CSV table of C-alpha atoms in Angstrom, one decimal:
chain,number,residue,atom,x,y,z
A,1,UNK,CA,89.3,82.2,123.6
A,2,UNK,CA,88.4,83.9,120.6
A,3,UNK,CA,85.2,84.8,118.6
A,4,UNK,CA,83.1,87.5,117.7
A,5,UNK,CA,80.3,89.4,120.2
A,6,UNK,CA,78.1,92.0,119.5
A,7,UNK,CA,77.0,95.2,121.0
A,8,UNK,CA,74.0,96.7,120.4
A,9,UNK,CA,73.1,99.2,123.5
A,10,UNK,CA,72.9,103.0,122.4
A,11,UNK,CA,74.8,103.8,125.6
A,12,UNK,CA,77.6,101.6,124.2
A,13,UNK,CA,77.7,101.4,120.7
A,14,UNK,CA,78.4,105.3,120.1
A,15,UNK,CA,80.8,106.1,123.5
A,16,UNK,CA,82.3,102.8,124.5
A,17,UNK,CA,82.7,101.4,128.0
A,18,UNK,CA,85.7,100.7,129.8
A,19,UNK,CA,84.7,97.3,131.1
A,20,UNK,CA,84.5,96.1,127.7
A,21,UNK,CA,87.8,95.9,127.1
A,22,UNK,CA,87.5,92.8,129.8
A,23,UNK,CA,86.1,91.1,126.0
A,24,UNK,CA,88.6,92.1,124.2
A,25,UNK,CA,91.8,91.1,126.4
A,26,UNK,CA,90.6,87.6,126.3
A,27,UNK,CA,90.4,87.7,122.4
A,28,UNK,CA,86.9,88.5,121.6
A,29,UNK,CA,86.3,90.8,118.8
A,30,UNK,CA,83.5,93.3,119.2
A,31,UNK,CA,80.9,94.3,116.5
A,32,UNK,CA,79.0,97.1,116.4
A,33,UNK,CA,76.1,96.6,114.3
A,34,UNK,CA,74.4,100.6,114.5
A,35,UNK,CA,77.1,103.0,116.5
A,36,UNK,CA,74.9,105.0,119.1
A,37,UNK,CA,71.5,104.2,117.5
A,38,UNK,CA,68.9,101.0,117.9
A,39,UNK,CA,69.8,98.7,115.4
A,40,UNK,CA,67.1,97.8,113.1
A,41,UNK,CA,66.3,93.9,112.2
A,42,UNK,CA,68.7,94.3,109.0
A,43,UNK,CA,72.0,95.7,110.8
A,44,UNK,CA,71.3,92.3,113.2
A,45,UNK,CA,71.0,89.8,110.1
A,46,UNK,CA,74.3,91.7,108.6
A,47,UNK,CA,76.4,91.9,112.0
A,48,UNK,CA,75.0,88.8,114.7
A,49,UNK,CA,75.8,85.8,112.7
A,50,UNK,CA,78.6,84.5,113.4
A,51,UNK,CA,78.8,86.0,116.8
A,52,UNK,CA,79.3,83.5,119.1
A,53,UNK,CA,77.9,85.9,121.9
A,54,UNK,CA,75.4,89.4,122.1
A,55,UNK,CA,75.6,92.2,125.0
A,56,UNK,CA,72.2,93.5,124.1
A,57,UNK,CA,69.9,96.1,124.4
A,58,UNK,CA,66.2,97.1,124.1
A,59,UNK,CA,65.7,95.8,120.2
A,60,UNK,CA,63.2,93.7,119.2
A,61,UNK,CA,65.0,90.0,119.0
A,62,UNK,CA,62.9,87.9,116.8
A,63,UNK,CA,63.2,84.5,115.1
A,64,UNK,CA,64.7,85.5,111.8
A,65,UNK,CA,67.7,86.9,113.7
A,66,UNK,CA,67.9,84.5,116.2
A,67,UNK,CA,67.9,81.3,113.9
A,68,UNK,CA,70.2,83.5,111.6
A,69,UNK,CA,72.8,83.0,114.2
A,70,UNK,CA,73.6,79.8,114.4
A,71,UNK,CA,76.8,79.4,116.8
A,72,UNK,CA,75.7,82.1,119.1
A,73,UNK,CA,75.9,81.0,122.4
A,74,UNK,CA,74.6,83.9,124.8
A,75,UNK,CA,72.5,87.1,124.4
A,76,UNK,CA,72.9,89.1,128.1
A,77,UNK,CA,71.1,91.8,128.5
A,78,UNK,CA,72.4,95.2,129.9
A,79,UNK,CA,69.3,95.3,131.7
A,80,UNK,CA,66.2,93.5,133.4
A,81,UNK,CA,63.7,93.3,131.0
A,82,UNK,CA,63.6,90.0,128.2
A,83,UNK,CA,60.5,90.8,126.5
A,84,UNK,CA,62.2,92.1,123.6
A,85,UNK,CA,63.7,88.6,123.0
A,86,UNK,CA,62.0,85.5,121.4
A,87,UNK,CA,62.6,83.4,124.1
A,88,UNK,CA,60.9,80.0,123.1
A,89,UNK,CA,62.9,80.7,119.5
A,90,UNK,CA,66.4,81.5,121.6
A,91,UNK,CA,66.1,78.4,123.3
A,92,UNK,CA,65.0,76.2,120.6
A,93,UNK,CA,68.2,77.4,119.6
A,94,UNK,CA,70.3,76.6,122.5
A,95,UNK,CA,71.2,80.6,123.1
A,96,UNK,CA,71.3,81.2,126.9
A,97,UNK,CA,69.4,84.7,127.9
A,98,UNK,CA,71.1,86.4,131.0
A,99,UNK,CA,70.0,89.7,132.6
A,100,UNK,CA,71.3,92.3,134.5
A,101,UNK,CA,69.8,91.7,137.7
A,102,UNK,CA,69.3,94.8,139.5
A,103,UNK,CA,71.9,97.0,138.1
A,104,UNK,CA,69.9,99.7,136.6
A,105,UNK,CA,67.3,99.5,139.4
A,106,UNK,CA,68.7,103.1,141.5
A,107,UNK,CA,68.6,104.4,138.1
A,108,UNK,CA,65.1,103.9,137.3
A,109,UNK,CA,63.8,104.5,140.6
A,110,UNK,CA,65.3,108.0,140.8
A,111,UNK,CA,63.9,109.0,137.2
A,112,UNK,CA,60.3,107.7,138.0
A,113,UNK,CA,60.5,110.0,141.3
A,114,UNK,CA,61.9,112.7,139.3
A,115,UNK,CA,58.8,112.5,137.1
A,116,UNK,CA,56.7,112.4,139.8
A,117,UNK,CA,57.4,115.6,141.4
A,118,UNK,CA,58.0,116.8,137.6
A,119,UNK,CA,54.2,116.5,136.7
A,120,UNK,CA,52.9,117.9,140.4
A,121,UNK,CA,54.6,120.9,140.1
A,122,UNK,CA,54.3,121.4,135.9
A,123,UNK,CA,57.9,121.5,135.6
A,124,UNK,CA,58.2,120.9,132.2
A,125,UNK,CA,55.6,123.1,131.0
A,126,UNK,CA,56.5,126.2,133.1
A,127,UNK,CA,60.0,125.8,132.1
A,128,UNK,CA,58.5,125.4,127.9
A,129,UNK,CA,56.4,128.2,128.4
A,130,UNK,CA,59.1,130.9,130.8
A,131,UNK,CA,61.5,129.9,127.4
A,132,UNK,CA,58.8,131.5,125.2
A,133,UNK,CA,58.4,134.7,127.0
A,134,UNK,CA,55.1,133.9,128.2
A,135,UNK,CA,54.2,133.7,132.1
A,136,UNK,CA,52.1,131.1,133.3
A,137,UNK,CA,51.4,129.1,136.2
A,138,UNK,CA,49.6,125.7,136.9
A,139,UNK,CA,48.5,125.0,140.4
A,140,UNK,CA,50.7,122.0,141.8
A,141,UNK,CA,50.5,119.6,144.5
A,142,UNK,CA,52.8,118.9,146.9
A,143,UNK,CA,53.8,114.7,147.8
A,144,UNK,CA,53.3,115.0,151.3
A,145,UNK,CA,50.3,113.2,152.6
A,146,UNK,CA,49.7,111.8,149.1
A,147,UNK,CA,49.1,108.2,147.7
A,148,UNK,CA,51.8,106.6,145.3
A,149,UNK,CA,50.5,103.2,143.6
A,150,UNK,CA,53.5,101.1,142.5
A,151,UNK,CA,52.4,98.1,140.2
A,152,UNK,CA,55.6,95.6,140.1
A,153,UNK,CA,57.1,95.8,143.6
A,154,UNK,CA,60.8,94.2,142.1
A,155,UNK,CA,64.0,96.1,142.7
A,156,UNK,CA,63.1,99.1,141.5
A,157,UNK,CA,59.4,99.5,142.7
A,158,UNK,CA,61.2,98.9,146.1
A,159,UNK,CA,63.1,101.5,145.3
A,160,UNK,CA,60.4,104.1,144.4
A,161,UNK,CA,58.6,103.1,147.5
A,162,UNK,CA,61.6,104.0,149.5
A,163,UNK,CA,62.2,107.4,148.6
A,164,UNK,CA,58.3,108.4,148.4
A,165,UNK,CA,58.0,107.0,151.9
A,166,UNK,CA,60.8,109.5,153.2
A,167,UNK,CA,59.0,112.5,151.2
A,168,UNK,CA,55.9,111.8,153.5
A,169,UNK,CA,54.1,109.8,150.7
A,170,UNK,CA,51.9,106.7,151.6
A,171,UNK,CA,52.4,103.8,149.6
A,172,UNK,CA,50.5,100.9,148.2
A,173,UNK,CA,51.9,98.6,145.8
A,174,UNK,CA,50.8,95.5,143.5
A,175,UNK,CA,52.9,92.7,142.9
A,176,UNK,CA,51.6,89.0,141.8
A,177,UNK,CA,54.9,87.7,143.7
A,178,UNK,CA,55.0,90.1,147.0
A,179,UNK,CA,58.0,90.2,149.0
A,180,UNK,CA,56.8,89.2,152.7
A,181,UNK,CA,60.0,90.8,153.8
A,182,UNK,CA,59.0,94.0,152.7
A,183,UNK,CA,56.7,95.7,154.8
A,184,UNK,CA,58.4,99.5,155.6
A,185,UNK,CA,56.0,101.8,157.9
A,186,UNK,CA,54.0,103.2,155.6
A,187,UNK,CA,53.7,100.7,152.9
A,188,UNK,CA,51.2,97.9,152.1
A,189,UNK,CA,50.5,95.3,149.5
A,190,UNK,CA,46.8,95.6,147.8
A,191,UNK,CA,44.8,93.9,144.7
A,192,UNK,CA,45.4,95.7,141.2
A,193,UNK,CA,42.4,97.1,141.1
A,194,UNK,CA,42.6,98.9,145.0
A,195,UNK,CA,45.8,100.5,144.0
A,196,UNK,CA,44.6,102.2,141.1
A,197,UNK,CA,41.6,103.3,143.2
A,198,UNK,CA,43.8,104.9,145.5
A,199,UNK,CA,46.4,106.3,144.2
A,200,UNK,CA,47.4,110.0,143.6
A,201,UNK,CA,50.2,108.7,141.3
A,202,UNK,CA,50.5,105.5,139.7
A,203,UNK,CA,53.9,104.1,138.6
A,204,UNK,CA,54.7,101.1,136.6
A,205,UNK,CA,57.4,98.8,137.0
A,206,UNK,CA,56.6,95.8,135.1
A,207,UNK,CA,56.6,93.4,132.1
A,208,UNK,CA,53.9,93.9,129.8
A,209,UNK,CA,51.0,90.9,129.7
A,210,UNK,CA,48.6,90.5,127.1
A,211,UNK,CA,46.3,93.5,127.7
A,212,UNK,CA,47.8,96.7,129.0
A,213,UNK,CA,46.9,97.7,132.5
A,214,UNK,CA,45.7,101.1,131.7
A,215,UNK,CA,43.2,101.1,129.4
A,216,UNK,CA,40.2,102.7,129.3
A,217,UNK,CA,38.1,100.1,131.8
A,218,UNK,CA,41.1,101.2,134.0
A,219,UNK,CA,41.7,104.2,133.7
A,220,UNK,CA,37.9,105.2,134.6
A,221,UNK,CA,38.5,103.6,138.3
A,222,UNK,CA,41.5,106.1,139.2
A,223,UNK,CA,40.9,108.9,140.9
A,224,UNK,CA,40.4,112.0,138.6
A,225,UNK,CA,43.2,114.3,137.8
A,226,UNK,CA,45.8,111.1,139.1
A,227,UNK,CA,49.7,111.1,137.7
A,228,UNK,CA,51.0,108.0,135.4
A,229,UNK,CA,54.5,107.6,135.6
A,230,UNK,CA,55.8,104.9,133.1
A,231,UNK,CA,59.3,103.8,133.2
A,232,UNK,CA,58.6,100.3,132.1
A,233,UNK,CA,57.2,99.7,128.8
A,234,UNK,CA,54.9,101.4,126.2
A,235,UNK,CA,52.8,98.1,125.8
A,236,UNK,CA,51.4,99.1,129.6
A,237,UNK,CA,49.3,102.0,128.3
A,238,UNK,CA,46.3,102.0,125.4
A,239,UNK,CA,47.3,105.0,123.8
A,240,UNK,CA,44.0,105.7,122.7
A,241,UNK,CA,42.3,105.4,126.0
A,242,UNK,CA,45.0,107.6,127.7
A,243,UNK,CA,45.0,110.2,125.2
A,244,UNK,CA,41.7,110.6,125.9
A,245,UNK,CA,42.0,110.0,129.8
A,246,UNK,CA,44.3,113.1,129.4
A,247,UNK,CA,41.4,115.3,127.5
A,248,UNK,CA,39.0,114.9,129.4
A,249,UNK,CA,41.5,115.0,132.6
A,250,UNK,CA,40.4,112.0,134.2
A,251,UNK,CA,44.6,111.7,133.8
A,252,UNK,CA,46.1,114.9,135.2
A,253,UNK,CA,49.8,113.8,133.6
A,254,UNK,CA,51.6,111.7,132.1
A,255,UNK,CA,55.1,111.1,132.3
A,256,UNK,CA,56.3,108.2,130.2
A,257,UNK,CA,59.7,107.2,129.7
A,258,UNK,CA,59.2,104.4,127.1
A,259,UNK,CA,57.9,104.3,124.0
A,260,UNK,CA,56.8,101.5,121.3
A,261,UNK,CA,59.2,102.4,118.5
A,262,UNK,CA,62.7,104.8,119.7
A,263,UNK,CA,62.7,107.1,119.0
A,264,UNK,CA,58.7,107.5,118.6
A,265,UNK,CA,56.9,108.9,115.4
A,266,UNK,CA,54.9,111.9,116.0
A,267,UNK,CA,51.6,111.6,118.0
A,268,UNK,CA,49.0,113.3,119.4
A,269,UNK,CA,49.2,111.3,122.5
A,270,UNK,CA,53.4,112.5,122.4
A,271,UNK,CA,52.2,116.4,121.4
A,272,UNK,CA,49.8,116.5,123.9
A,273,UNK,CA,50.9,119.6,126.8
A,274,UNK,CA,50.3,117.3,130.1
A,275,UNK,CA,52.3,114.4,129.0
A,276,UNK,CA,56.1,114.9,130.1
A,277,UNK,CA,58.6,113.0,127.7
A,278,UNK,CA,62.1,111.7,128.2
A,279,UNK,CA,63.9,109.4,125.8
A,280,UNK,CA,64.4,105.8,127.5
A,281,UNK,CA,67.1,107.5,130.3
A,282,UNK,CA,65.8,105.6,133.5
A,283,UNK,CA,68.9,103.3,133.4
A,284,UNK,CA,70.9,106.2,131.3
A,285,UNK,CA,73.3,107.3,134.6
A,286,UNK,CA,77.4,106.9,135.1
A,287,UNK,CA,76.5,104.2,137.8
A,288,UNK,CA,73.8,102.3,136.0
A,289,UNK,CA,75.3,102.0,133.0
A,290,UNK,CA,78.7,100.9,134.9
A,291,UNK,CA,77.1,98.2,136.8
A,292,UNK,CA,74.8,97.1,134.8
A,293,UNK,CA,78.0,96.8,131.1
A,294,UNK,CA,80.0,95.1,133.9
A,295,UNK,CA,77.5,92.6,135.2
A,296,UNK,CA,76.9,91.9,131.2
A,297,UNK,CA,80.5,91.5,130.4
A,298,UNK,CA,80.7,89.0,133.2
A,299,UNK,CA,77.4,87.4,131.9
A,300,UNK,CA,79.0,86.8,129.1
A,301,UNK,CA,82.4,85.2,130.0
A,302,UNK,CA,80.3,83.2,132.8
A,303,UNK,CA,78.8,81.3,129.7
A,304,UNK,CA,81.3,81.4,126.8
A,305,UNK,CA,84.2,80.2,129.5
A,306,UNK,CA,82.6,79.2,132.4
């Protein structure tokens, strides 16, 4: 078999993975269309047509590109998430979407933890601050005895729920689709809007709707001073509302994860001294990134080969 398929993941485009080679032993030709960067919508028109199939990231995937490609046969994603990608366009088009299922999930999990204990303690700012020379100490909690509110209860807001439980946390979580077969001591299902009530932390693990979640209606229902971990997408949080959420510290912290544009333009929501940043990593670890380029590959071949 022969043809052309591009790569378009940061984590691939710049250092390689070894698993792609499993393309190119059975002929394919890889393209890169932006080495270690997110390729904008005019390296796609110049590289993905003619690619008869696309290990994709995080970029947008619109119509233009998508009916610019005529002959591609599969886009799988290195990853869970599809909302980047015109679906209706994709298969108007006959181009077969497949995810990652799961492979980034430990990843996530243990980066939306990390950021939780990050923003009770001040870890970020203390560490900022000791690097200046200057002192300073902000009164933490601790996550025993505390309330964690997951909303999106899939593979990776099991995950979370998992390892708060064994720090002593309590944890209620929101899901439209709840898992009957997950009920751990110390874990319940609740309405949206209880979980926000409740929570000394809230963490997202979802796709984006039409509205965000936390906006300001929201946001004014949480209890004051709680933690918003988001992992998941920008689109989940009004800006505006949280910025001021965070001034007027109804939100204690912030630690987000995602962003609308990476890397993000300068903000004041970004600037702002209790909002802890990290650059899309949640899925950035040797064994995400292994599992999930391997269960793309075979994505791939599954469709192009059978």
């Amino acid at each position: 078999m022969t043809g052309k398929i591009a790569v378009t993941p940061r984590s691939l485009s710049g250092a390689g993975h070894p698993a792609l080679s499993l393309l190119t032993k059975r002929g394919y030709e890889l393209v890169f269309p932006a080495p270690g960067k997110t390729p904008s919508e005019d390296d796609l028109l110049r590289a993905v047509p003619g690619c008869v199939g696309w290990l994709a990231g995080v970029e947008p995937i619109g119509a233009r590109v998508l009916r610019a490609s005529e002959g591609l046969r599969v886009i799988s994603r290195n990853g869970v998430g599809v909302d980047n990608i015109d679906l209706p366009v994709a298969a108007a088009q006959g181009v077969r979407v497949e995810r990652a299922m799961g492979a980034n999930a430990r990843g996530v999990a243990e980066l939306a933890v990390t950021l939780m204990l990050s923003a009770f303690r001040h870890v970020p700012w203390s560490d900022a601050r000791l690097h200046g020379g200057d002192w300073q100490r902000r009164l933490g909690i601790e996550a025993e005895g505390r309330t964690l509110g997951i909303v999106g209860c899939g593979a990776i807001g099991r995950q979370v729920a998992e390892i708060a439980l064994a720090l002593g946390m309590k944890v209620v979580g929101y899901d439209p689709f709840p898992l009957a077969g997950f009920a751990p001591d110390g874990f319940r299902y609740a309405p949206l809007a209880e979980v926000l009530a409740v929570a000394d932390a809230v963490t997202l693990h979802c796709p984006p709707g039409a509205e965000p979640i936390l906006n300001a209606a929201s946001l004014a229902t949480m209890k004051r001073g709680v933690t918003v971990i988001n992992t998941a997408r920008a689109e989940l949080v009004e800006d505006t509302a949280m910025l001021a959420a965070l001034d007027s510290g109804q939100v204690g912290v912030l630690a987000t994860d995602v962003f609308h544009a990476e890397p993000p333009a300068p903000s004041a929501l970004l600037a702002h001294d209790r909002v802890i940043l990290t650059p899309h990593a949640g899925g950035f670890t040797e064994e995400s990134v292994d599992r999930a380029t391997r269960t793309a590959v075979e994505n791939i071949l599954k469709v192009l080969e059978g």
